[in-house]
């Protein structure tokens, strides 16, 4: 996928579970004024509008490639067939679901227990090289602050 291309658009139903071989995605809620970025996904992880994938109902958010990206995909129907016939398929499906759940749970806990500065520092310490690929306005939205507040945090800690 090329940079800025959508993996899925808000209002569409997720038909694929994807594995990121190379690249970065952002998950966001499109808004007229400013999109609300609520997640990033990096190579070596699964990516999906997983709630839509499970329910086969339209999702309320979009997923966009932030850089040129390579993904491996399996369709909902093919995955259901694999679950029926393969123990290994069930195992891989469970790992994908657990991975997506853990990402969501960690983010929710971080919002409840950490300051914006702590969330920024945690993201920076986990993947410092990614800051050259992710625009600061997306990072600010992700940690729940304005770009101006992020600028003040960055100035204070450098």
mmCIF file with all atom_site columns, C-alpha atoms in Angstrom:
data_model
loop_
_atom_site.group_PDB
_atom_site.id
_atom_site.type_symbol
_atom_site.label_atom_id
_atom_site.label_alt_id
_atom_site.label_comp_id
_atom_site.label_asym_id
_atom_site.label_entity_id
_atom_site.label_seq_id
_atom_site.pdbx_PDB_ins_code
_atom_site.Cartn_x
_atom_site.Cartn_y
_atom_site.Cartn_z
_atom_site.occupancy
_atom_site.B_iso_or_equiv
_atom_site.pdbx_formal_charge
_atom_site.auth_seq_id
_atom_site.auth_comp_id
_atom_site.auth_asym_id
_atom_site.auth_atom_id
_atom_site.pdbx_PDB_model_num
ATOM 1   C CA . UNK A 1 1   ? 0.000   0.000   0.000  1.00 0.00 ? 1   UNK A CA 1
ATOM 2   C CA . UNK A 1 2   ? 1.167   3.495   -0.738 1.00 0.00 ? 2   UNK A CA 1
ATOM 3   C CA . UNK A 1 3   ? 1.555   6.175   1.937  1.00 0.00 ? 3   UNK A CA 1
ATOM 4   C CA . UNK A 1 4   ? -1.799  7.822   2.875  1.00 0.00 ? 4   UNK A CA 1
ATOM 5   C CA . UNK A 1 5   ? -3.871  4.992   1.347  1.00 0.00 ? 5   UNK A CA 1
ATOM 6   C CA . UNK A 1 6   ? -6.722  3.729   3.512  1.00 0.00 ? 6   UNK A CA 1
ATOM 7   C CA . UNK A 1 7   ? -6.774  0.132   4.672  1.00 0.00 ? 7   UNK A CA 1
ATOM 8   C CA . UNK A 1 8   ? -10.410 0.737   5.590  1.00 0.00 ? 8   UNK A CA 1
ATOM 9   C CA . UNK A 1 9   ? -12.627 3.808   5.532  1.00 0.00 ? 9   UNK A CA 1
ATOM 10  C CA . UNK A 1 10  ? -15.139 4.778   8.212  1.00 0.00 ? 10  UNK A CA 1
ATOM 11  C CA . UNK A 1 11  ? -18.585 3.471   7.304  1.00 0.00 ? 11  UNK A CA 1
ATOM 12  C CA . UNK A 1 12  ? -17.237 0.370   5.533  1.00 0.00 ? 12  UNK A CA 1
ATOM 13  C CA . UNK A 1 13  ? -17.265 -3.172  6.884  1.00 0.00 ? 13  UNK A CA 1
ATOM 14  C CA . UNK A 1 14  ? -13.898 -4.750  7.645  1.00 0.00 ? 14  UNK A CA 1
ATOM 15  C CA . UNK A 1 15  ? -13.440 -7.857  5.514  1.00 0.00 ? 15  UNK A CA 1
ATOM 16  C CA . UNK A 1 16  ? -9.799  -8.615  6.332  1.00 0.00 ? 16  UNK A CA 1
ATOM 17  C CA . UNK A 1 17  ? -7.475  -9.325  9.191  1.00 0.00 ? 17  UNK A CA 1
ATOM 18  C CA . UNK A 1 18  ? -4.058  -7.992  8.193  1.00 0.00 ? 18  UNK A CA 1
ATOM 19  C CA . UNK A 1 19  ? -0.508  -8.560  9.369  1.00 0.00 ? 19  UNK A CA 1
ATOM 20  C CA . UNK A 1 20  ? 1.945   -5.684  8.888  1.00 0.00 ? 20  UNK A CA 1
ATOM 21  C CA . UNK A 1 21  ? 5.082   -7.003  7.221  1.00 0.00 ? 21  UNK A CA 1
ATOM 22  C CA . UNK A 1 22  ? 6.500   -3.499  6.768  1.00 0.00 ? 22  UNK A CA 1
ATOM 23  C CA . UNK A 1 23  ? 5.159   -0.056  7.599  1.00 0.00 ? 23  UNK A CA 1
ATOM 24  C CA . UNK A 1 24  ? 3.038   1.983   9.992  1.00 0.00 ? 24  UNK A CA 1
ATOM 25  C CA . UNK A 1 25  ? -0.698  2.636   10.209 1.00 0.00 ? 25  UNK A CA 1
ATOM 26  C CA . UNK A 1 26  ? -2.766  5.088   12.194 1.00 0.00 ? 26  UNK A CA 1
ATOM 27  C CA . UNK A 1 27  ? -6.310  4.491   13.387 1.00 0.00 ? 27  UNK A CA 1
ATOM 28  C CA . UNK A 1 28  ? -8.456  7.608   13.506 1.00 0.00 ? 28  UNK A CA 1
ATOM 29  C CA . UNK A 1 29  ? -11.966 8.982   13.674 1.00 0.00 ? 29  UNK A CA 1
ATOM 30  C CA . UNK A 1 30  ? -12.476 11.412  10.784 1.00 0.00 ? 30  UNK A CA 1
ATOM 31  C CA . UNK A 1 31  ? -13.784 14.814  11.895 1.00 0.00 ? 31  UNK A CA 1
ATOM 32  C CA . UNK A 1 32  ? -14.448 18.011  9.985  1.00 0.00 ? 32  UNK A CA 1
ATOM 33  C CA . UNK A 1 33  ? -12.018 20.081  12.030 1.00 0.00 ? 33  UNK A CA 1
ATOM 34  C CA . UNK A 1 34  ? -9.372  17.632  13.291 1.00 0.00 ? 34  UNK A CA 1
ATOM 35  C CA . UNK A 1 35  ? -9.193  13.856  12.994 1.00 0.00 ? 35  UNK A CA 1
ATOM 36  C CA . UNK A 1 36  ? -8.942  12.024  16.324 1.00 0.00 ? 36  UNK A CA 1
ATOM 37  C CA . UNK A 1 37  ? -6.012  9.613   16.177 1.00 0.00 ? 37  UNK A CA 1
ATOM 38  C CA . UNK A 1 38  ? -6.460  6.824   18.697 1.00 0.00 ? 38  UNK A CA 1
ATOM 39  C CA . UNK A 1 39  ? -3.957  4.230   17.637 1.00 0.00 ? 39  UNK A CA 1
ATOM 40  C CA . UNK A 1 40  ? -0.857  3.288   15.696 1.00 0.00 ? 40  UNK A CA 1
ATOM 41  C CA . UNK A 1 41  ? 0.149   -0.123  14.422 1.00 0.00 ? 41  UNK A CA 1
ATOM 42  C CA . UNK A 1 42  ? 3.654   -1.110  13.448 1.00 0.00 ? 42  UNK A CA 1
ATOM 43  C CA . UNK A 1 43  ? 5.367   -3.871  11.521 1.00 0.00 ? 43  UNK A CA 1
ATOM 44  C CA . UNK A 1 44  ? 5.177   -7.257  13.145 1.00 0.00 ? 44  UNK A CA 1
ATOM 45  C CA . UNK A 1 45  ? 1.647   -6.577  14.448 1.00 0.00 ? 45  UNK A CA 1
ATOM 46  C CA . UNK A 1 46  ? -1.868  -7.366  13.321 1.00 0.00 ? 46  UNK A CA 1
ATOM 47  C CA . UNK A 1 47  ? -4.107  -4.536  12.114 1.00 0.00 ? 47  UNK A CA 1
ATOM 48  C CA . UNK A 1 48  ? -7.830  -4.495  11.523 1.00 0.00 ? 48  UNK A CA 1
ATOM 49  C CA . UNK A 1 49  ? -10.984 -2.592  12.330 1.00 0.00 ? 49  UNK A CA 1
ATOM 50  C CA . UNK A 1 50  ? -11.381 -5.617  14.559 1.00 0.00 ? 50  UNK A CA 1
ATOM 51  C CA . UNK A 1 51  ? -14.765 -4.740  16.028 1.00 0.00 ? 51  UNK A CA 1
ATOM 52  C CA . UNK A 1 52  ? -16.146 -4.433  12.492 1.00 0.00 ? 52  UNK A CA 1
ATOM 53  C CA . UNK A 1 53  ? -14.324 -7.608  11.439 1.00 0.00 ? 53  UNK A CA 1
ATOM 54  C CA . UNK A 1 54  ? -15.897 -9.612  14.269 1.00 0.00 ? 54  UNK A CA 1
ATOM 55  C CA . UNK A 1 55  ? -19.432 -8.247  13.877 1.00 0.00 ? 55  UNK A CA 1
ATOM 56  C CA . UNK A 1 56  ? -19.341 -7.711  10.112 1.00 0.00 ? 56  UNK A CA 1
ATOM 57  C CA . UNK A 1 57  ? -20.939 -4.296  10.720 1.00 0.00 ? 57  UNK A CA 1
ATOM 58  C CA . UNK A 1 58  ? -19.603 -0.943  9.449  1.00 0.00 ? 58  UNK A CA 1
ATOM 59  C CA . UNK A 1 59  ? -16.793 0.630   11.473 1.00 0.00 ? 59  UNK A CA 1
ATOM 60  C CA . UNK A 1 60  ? -16.750 4.189   12.778 1.00 0.00 ? 60  UNK A CA 1
ATOM 61  C CA . UNK A 1 61  ? -13.090 4.906   12.057 1.00 0.00 ? 61  UNK A CA 1
ATOM 62  C CA . UNK A 1 62  ? -10.497 4.726   9.307  1.00 0.00 ? 62  UNK A CA 1
ATOM 63  C CA . UNK A 1 63  ? -7.074  3.100   9.118  1.00 0.00 ? 63  UNK A CA 1
ATOM 64  C CA . UNK A 1 64  ? -4.427  4.869   7.028  1.00 0.00 ? 64  UNK A CA 1
ATOM 65  C CA . UNK A 1 65  ? -0.896  3.928   5.963  1.00 0.00 ? 65  UNK A CA 1
ATOM 66  C CA . UNK A 1 66  ? 1.586   6.556   7.190  1.00 0.00 ? 66  UNK A CA 1
ATOM 67  C CA . UNK A 1 67  ? 4.393   5.202   5.001  1.00 0.00 ? 67  UNK A CA 1
ATOM 68  C CA . UNK A 1 68  ? 4.556   2.794   2.086  1.00 0.00 ? 68  UNK A CA 1
ATOM 69  C CA . UNK A 1 69  ? 3.399   -0.426  3.680  1.00 0.00 ? 69  UNK A CA 1
ATOM 70  C CA . UNK A 1 70  ? 3.246   -4.163  3.012  1.00 0.00 ? 70  UNK A CA 1
ATOM 71  C CA . UNK A 1 71  ? 0.508   -6.264  4.610  1.00 0.00 ? 71  UNK A CA 1
ATOM 72  C CA . UNK A 1 72  ? -0.602  -9.873  4.424  1.00 0.00 ? 72  UNK A CA 1
ATOM 73  C CA . UNK A 1 73  ? -4.357  -10.319 4.575  1.00 0.00 ? 73  UNK A CA 1
ATOM 74  C CA . UNK A 1 74  ? -6.886  -13.044 5.153  1.00 0.00 ? 74  UNK A CA 1
ATOM 75  C CA . UNK A 1 75  ? -10.576 -12.540 4.492  1.00 0.00 ? 75  UNK A CA 1
ATOM 76  C CA . UNK A 1 76  ? -13.236 -13.023 7.125  1.00 0.00 ? 76  UNK A CA 1
ATOM 77  C CA . UNK A 1 77  ? -14.738 -15.982 5.236  1.00 0.00 ? 77  UNK A CA 1
ATOM 78  C CA . UNK A 1 78  ? -11.378 -17.684 4.681  1.00 0.00 ? 78  UNK A CA 1
ATOM 79  C CA . UNK A 1 79  ? -10.461 -17.233 8.334  1.00 0.00 ? 79  UNK A CA 1
ATOM 80  C CA . UNK A 1 80  ? -13.748 -18.808 9.435  1.00 0.00 ? 80  UNK A CA 1
ATOM 81  C CA . UNK A 1 81  ? -13.002 -21.792 7.163  1.00 0.00 ? 81  UNK A CA 1
ATOM 82  C CA . UNK A 1 82  ? -9.512  -22.130 8.617  1.00 0.00 ? 82  UNK A CA 1
ATOM 83  C CA . UNK A 1 83  ? -10.940 -22.036 12.146 1.00 0.00 ? 83  UNK A CA 1
ATOM 84  C CA . UNK A 1 84  ? -13.227 -24.943 11.243 1.00 0.00 ? 84  UNK A CA 1
ATOM 85  C CA . UNK A 1 85  ? -10.567 -27.181 9.749  1.00 0.00 ? 85  UNK A CA 1
ATOM 86  C CA . UNK A 1 86  ? -7.285  -26.297 11.467 1.00 0.00 ? 86  UNK A CA 1
ATOM 87  C CA . UNK A 1 87  ? -6.025  -26.316 15.029 1.00 0.00 ? 87  UNK A CA 1
ATOM 88  C CA . UNK A 1 88  ? -3.087  -24.131 13.944 1.00 0.00 ? 88  UNK A CA 1
ATOM 89  C CA . UNK A 1 89  ? -5.479  -21.667 12.310 1.00 0.00 ? 89  UNK A CA 1
ATOM 90  C CA . UNK A 1 90  ? -7.435  -21.387 15.540 1.00 0.00 ? 90  UNK A CA 1
ATOM 91  C CA . UNK A 1 91  ? -4.191  -20.754 17.402 1.00 0.00 ? 91  UNK A CA 1
ATOM 92  C CA . UNK A 1 92  ? -3.072  -17.991 15.009 1.00 0.00 ? 92  UNK A CA 1
ATOM 93  C CA . UNK A 1 93  ? -6.542  -16.416 15.123 1.00 0.00 ? 93  UNK A CA 1
ATOM 94  C CA . UNK A 1 94  ? -6.462  -16.418 18.895 1.00 0.00 ? 94  UNK A CA 1
ATOM 95  C CA . UNK A 1 95  ? -3.021  -14.781 18.902 1.00 0.00 ? 95  UNK A CA 1
ATOM 96  C CA . UNK A 1 96  ? -4.255  -12.065 16.529 1.00 0.00 ? 96  UNK A CA 1
ATOM 97  C CA . UNK A 1 97  ? -7.293  -11.360 18.689 1.00 0.00 ? 97  UNK A CA 1
ATOM 98  C CA . UNK A 1 98  ? -5.222  -11.297 21.855 1.00 0.00 ? 98  UNK A CA 1
ATOM 99  C CA . UNK A 1 99  ? -2.692  -8.941  20.290 1.00 0.00 ? 99  UNK A CA 1
ATOM 100 C CA . UNK A 1 100 ? -5.380  -6.478  19.201 1.00 0.00 ? 100 UNK A CA 1
ATOM 101 C CA . UNK A 1 101 ? -7.065  -6.660  22.598 1.00 0.00 ? 101 UNK A CA 1
ATOM 102 C CA . UNK A 1 102 ? -3.813  -6.022  24.487 1.00 0.00 ? 102 UNK A CA 1
ATOM 103 C CA . UNK A 1 103 ? -3.064  -2.948  22.370 1.00 0.00 ? 103 UNK A CA 1
ATOM 104 C CA . UNK A 1 104 ? -6.471  -1.514  23.227 1.00 0.00 ? 104 UNK A CA 1
ATOM 105 C CA . UNK A 1 105 ? -6.269  -2.396  26.924 1.00 0.00 ? 105 UNK A CA 1
ATOM 106 C CA . UNK A 1 106 ? -2.804  -0.851  27.313 1.00 0.00 ? 106 UNK A CA 1
ATOM 107 C CA . UNK A 1 107 ? -3.983  2.390   25.744 1.00 0.00 ? 107 UNK A CA 1
ATOM 108 C CA . UNK A 1 108 ? -7.059  2.612   27.968 1.00 0.00 ? 108 UNK A CA 1
ATOM 109 C CA . UNK A 1 109 ? -5.023  1.952   31.111 1.00 0.00 ? 109 UNK A CA 1
ATOM 110 C CA . UNK A 1 110 ? -2.445  4.529   30.034 1.00 0.00 ? 110 UNK A CA 1
ATOM 111 C CA . UNK A 1 111 ? -5.165  7.177   29.661 1.00 0.00 ? 111 UNK A CA 1
ATOM 112 C CA . UNK A 1 112 ? -6.479  6.393   33.135 1.00 0.00 ? 112 UNK A CA 1
ATOM 113 C CA . UNK A 1 113 ? -3.145  6.246   34.945 1.00 0.00 ? 113 UNK A CA 1
ATOM 114 C CA . UNK A 1 114 ? -0.577  8.381   33.079 1.00 0.00 ? 114 UNK A CA 1
ATOM 115 C CA . UNK A 1 115 ? -0.225  12.064  32.292 1.00 0.00 ? 115 UNK A CA 1
ATOM 116 C CA . UNK A 1 116 ? 0.073   13.251  28.700 1.00 0.00 ? 116 UNK A CA 1
ATOM 117 C CA . UNK A 1 117 ? 3.803   13.702  29.257 1.00 0.00 ? 117 UNK A CA 1
ATOM 118 C CA . UNK A 1 118 ? 4.121   10.123  30.533 1.00 0.00 ? 118 UNK A CA 1
ATOM 119 C CA . UNK A 1 119 ? 2.174   8.811   27.528 1.00 0.00 ? 119 UNK A CA 1
ATOM 120 C CA . UNK A 1 120 ? 4.456   10.767  25.193 1.00 0.00 ? 120 UNK A CA 1
ATOM 121 C CA . UNK A 1 121 ? 7.608   9.509   26.904 1.00 0.00 ? 121 UNK A CA 1
ATOM 122 C CA . UNK A 1 122 ? 6.351   5.917   26.825 1.00 0.00 ? 122 UNK A CA 1
ATOM 123 C CA . UNK A 1 123 ? 5.604   6.115   23.108 1.00 0.00 ? 123 UNK A CA 1
ATOM 124 C CA . UNK A 1 124 ? 8.972   7.748   22.473 1.00 0.00 ? 124 UNK A CA 1
ATOM 125 C CA . UNK A 1 125 ? 10.864  5.153   24.524 1.00 0.00 ? 125 UNK A CA 1
ATOM 126 C CA . UNK A 1 126 ? 9.112   2.235   22.789 1.00 0.00 ? 126 UNK A CA 1
ATOM 127 C CA . UNK A 1 127 ? 9.661   3.412   19.212 1.00 0.00 ? 127 UNK A CA 1
ATOM 128 C CA . UNK A 1 128 ? 11.900  6.521   19.024 1.00 0.00 ? 128 UNK A CA 1
ATOM 129 C CA . UNK A 1 129 ? 12.706  6.012   15.340 1.00 0.00 ? 129 UNK A CA 1
ATOM 130 C CA . UNK A 1 130 ? 9.035   6.297   14.420 1.00 0.00 ? 130 UNK A CA 1
ATOM 131 C CA . UNK A 1 131 ? 8.873   9.967   15.316 1.00 0.00 ? 131 UNK A CA 1
ATOM 132 C CA . UNK A 1 132 ? 10.472  10.718  11.966 1.00 0.00 ? 132 UNK A CA 1
ATOM 133 C CA . UNK A 1 133 ? 7.489   9.038   10.240 1.00 0.00 ? 133 UNK A CA 1
ATOM 134 C CA . UNK A 1 134 ? 4.520   10.129  12.364 1.00 0.00 ? 134 UNK A CA 1
ATOM 135 C CA . UNK A 1 135 ? 3.480   13.800  12.159 1.00 0.00 ? 135 UNK A CA 1
ATOM 136 C CA . UNK A 1 136 ? 3.435   15.480  15.573 1.00 0.00 ? 136 UNK A CA 1
ATOM 137 C CA . UNK A 1 137 ? -0.240  16.439  15.163 1.00 0.00 ? 137 UNK A CA 1
ATOM 138 C CA . UNK A 1 138 ? -1.116  12.711  15.070 1.00 0.00 ? 138 UNK A CA 1
ATOM 139 C CA . UNK A 1 139 ? 1.019   12.029  18.138 1.00 0.00 ? 139 UNK A CA 1
ATOM 140 C CA . UNK A 1 140 ? -0.642  14.907  20.011 1.00 0.00 ? 140 UNK A CA 1
ATOM 141 C CA . UNK A 1 141 ? -4.091  13.599  19.120 1.00 0.00 ? 141 UNK A CA 1
ATOM 142 C CA . UNK A 1 142 ? -3.072  10.075  20.142 1.00 0.00 ? 142 UNK A CA 1
ATOM 143 C CA . UNK A 1 143 ? -1.981  11.162  23.615 1.00 0.00 ? 143 UNK A CA 1
ATOM 144 C CA . UNK A 1 144 ? -5.054  13.376  23.986 1.00 0.00 ? 144 UNK A CA 1
ATOM 145 C CA . UNK A 1 145 ? -3.600  16.869  23.795 1.00 0.00 ? 145 UNK A CA 1
ATOM 146 C CA . UNK A 1 146 ? -3.264  19.744  21.335 1.00 0.00 ? 146 UNK A CA 1
ATOM 147 C CA . UNK A 1 147 ? -0.183  20.103  19.126 1.00 0.00 ? 147 UNK A CA 1
ATOM 148 C CA . UNK A 1 148 ? 0.683   23.242  21.114 1.00 0.00 ? 148 UNK A CA 1
ATOM 149 C CA . UNK A 1 149 ? 0.628   21.314  24.425 1.00 0.00 ? 149 UNK A CA 1
ATOM 150 C CA . UNK A 1 150 ? 2.843   18.637  22.865 1.00 0.00 ? 150 UNK A CA 1
ATOM 151 C CA . UNK A 1 151 ? 5.254   21.330  21.768 1.00 0.00 ? 151 UNK A CA 1
ATOM 152 C CA . UNK A 1 152 ? 5.468   22.586  25.370 1.00 0.00 ? 152 UNK A CA 1
ATOM 153 C CA . UNK A 1 153 ? 6.099   19.028  26.651 1.00 0.00 ? 153 UNK A CA 1
ATOM 154 C CA . UNK A 1 154 ? 8.829   18.469  24.077 1.00 0.00 ? 154 UNK A CA 1
ATOM 155 C CA . UNK A 1 155 ? 10.480  21.780  24.963 1.00 0.00 ? 155 UNK A CA 1
ATOM 156 C CA . UNK A 1 156 ? 10.352  20.984  28.699 1.00 0.00 ? 156 UNK A CA 1
ATOM 157 C CA . UNK A 1 157 ? 11.953  17.528  28.387 1.00 0.00 ? 157 UNK A CA 1
ATOM 158 C CA . UNK A 1 158 ? 14.733  18.365  25.922 1.00 0.00 ? 158 UNK A CA 1
#
